[in-house]
Coordinates of C-alpha atoms in Angstrom, one line a residue:
M400 CA 165.4 20.5 101.4
A401 CA 168.2 22.9 102.6
D402 CA 171.3 21.6 104.1
V403 CA 170.8 21.1 107.8
N404 CA 171.9 24.2 109.7
Q405 CA 173.0 26.1 106.6
N406 CA 170.1 28.6 106.9
S407 CA 170.6 28.8 110.7
E408 CA 174.3 29.7 110.1
I409 CA 173.2 32.5 107.7
V410 CA 170.9 33.9 110.5
R411 CA 173.7 33.7 113.1
R412 CA 176.0 35.6 110.7
G413 CA 173.3 38.2 110.2
Y414 CA 172.8 38.8 113.9
A415 CA 176.6 39.2 114.4
A416 CA 176.9 41.6 111.4
F417 CA 173.9 43.6 112.6
N418 CA 175.3 44.0 116.1
T419 CA 178.7 45.1 114.8
G420 CA 177.4 47.3 112.0
D421 CA 178.9 45.1 109.3
M422 CA 176.8 46.4 106.4
D423 CA 178.9 44.5 103.8
T424 CA 178.0 41.1 105.3
L425 CA 174.3 42.2 105.7
A426 CA 174.3 43.2 102.0
L427 CA 175.5 39.7 101.1
I428 CA 173.0 37.9 103.3
I429 CA 169.9 40.1 102.6
D430 CA 168.5 39.8 99.1
E431 CA 167.9 43.1 97.3
T432 CA 164.2 42.3 97.0
C433 CA 163.7 41.3 100.7
T434 CA 160.9 42.7 102.7
W435 CA 161.3 43.3 106.5
H436 CA 158.0 43.5 108.4
T437 CA 158.0 45.3 111.8
P438 CA 154.6 45.5 113.6
G439 CA 153.3 48.2 115.8
K440 CA 152.7 52.0 115.7
S441 CA 156.2 53.2 116.3
P442 CA 158.2 55.3 113.8
V443 CA 160.2 52.1 113.0
A444 CA 157.1 50.0 112.2
G445 CA 156.0 49.0 108.8
D446 CA 157.1 47.0 105.7
H447 CA 160.6 47.9 104.5
K448 CA 161.4 46.6 101.1
G449 CA 164.9 46.4 99.6
H450 CA 168.3 47.2 100.9
E451 CA 167.8 51.0 101.1
A452 CA 164.7 50.8 103.2
I453 CA 165.9 47.9 105.4
F454 CA 169.3 49.4 106.0
G455 CA 167.6 52.8 106.6
Q456 CA 165.5 51.1 109.4
F457 CA 168.6 49.5 110.9
G458 CA 170.3 52.9 110.8
Q459 CA 167.4 54.5 112.6
L460 CA 167.5 51.9 115.3
G461 CA 171.2 52.7 115.9
S462 CA 171.0 56.5 115.5
E463 CA 167.9 56.9 117.7
T464 CA 169.7 55.0 120.5
H465 CA 173.1 56.5 120.0
G466 CA 174.5 53.0 119.1
T467 CA 173.1 51.3 122.2
F468 CA 170.5 49.2 120.3
K469 CA 171.5 45.5 120.3
A470 CA 169.8 42.2 119.4
K471 CA 171.3 39.5 121.5
L472 CA 170.6 36.1 119.9
L473 CA 169.3 33.6 122.3
H474 CA 168.1 30.7 120.1
V475 CA 167.9 29.7 116.5
T476 CA 165.7 26.9 115.1
E477 CA 165.3 25.9 111.4
S478 CA 162.6 24.1 109.5
E479 CA 163.0 21.9 106.4
D480 CA 161.4 24.5 104.2
G481 CA 163.9 27.3 104.6
L482 CA 162.3 29.1 107.5
V483 CA 164.5 30.0 110.5
V484 CA 163.3 31.6 113.7
G485 CA 165.8 33.7 115.7
V486 CA 164.8 34.5 119.3
H487 CA 166.6 37.5 120.7
Q488 CA 166.6 40.1 123.4
N489 CA 166.5 43.7 122.2
T490 CA 168.1 46.3 124.5
G491 CA 168.9 49.9 124.1
E492 CA 168.6 53.4 125.6
R493 CA 166.8 56.4 124.2
N494 CA 165.6 59.6 125.7
G495 CA 165.9 58.3 129.2
K496 CA 164.1 55.1 128.4
R497 CA 165.6 51.6 128.6
L498 CA 164.5 48.9 126.2
D499 CA 164.5 45.2 127.2
V500 CA 162.1 43.3 125.1
L501 CA 162.2 39.7 123.8
C502 CA 161.5 39.3 120.1
C503 CA 161.6 36.6 117.5
I504 CA 162.1 37.0 113.8
V505 CA 160.8 34.5 111.2
F506 CA 163.3 34.5 108.3
D507 CA 162.5 33.0 104.9
I508 CA 165.7 32.0 103.2
K509 CA 166.0 30.9 99.6
N510 CA 169.3 29.9 97.9
G511 CA 171.4 31.3 100.7
K512 CA 169.6 34.8 100.8
L513 CA 167.2 36.3 103.2
M514 CA 164.0 37.0 101.2
D515 CA 161.6 37.9 104.0
A516 CA 161.8 38.8 107.7
R517 CA 158.9 39.2 110.2
D518 CA 159.4 40.6 113.7
H519 CA 157.2 39.3 116.5
F520 CA 157.6 41.1 119.8
Y521 CA 156.7 39.4 123.1
D522 CA 155.6 42.8 124.4
L523 CA 154.7 45.0 121.5
Y524 CA 153.4 47.7 123.8
A525 CA 156.8 48.1 125.5
W526 CA 158.5 48.2 122.0
D527 CA 156.1 50.9 120.7
N528 CA 156.4 52.9 124.0
F529 CA 160.2 52.9 123.8
W530 CA 160.1 54.4 120.3
A531 CA 157.3 56.9 121.1

């Protein structure tokens, strides 16, 4: 069993690093073999495996929105088996469109490293439409 709140703190650090573009911290938190799953039909959807692919996706989120994309963390909950759920609000602007979608990510953390992440959007249609 993981130390209580240890994995939640890793997730909190990850959100803070993501929102400030702190790639060094993200590289420490995210395992090099991690897979990030983003559903939908948008250009940012798909399974991104490894640092290069995951950080490429993060870069696309930022560049496509001219740095306005943010993931405001609202709630974190942790299970005894290393899974952590982060609920957040995605916002951004792109091509005259405004994004405001709730999302949760299920993170699988082993030995202090993020091994797998799965996005779940409350309104996948709005997410896909924003990136279309």
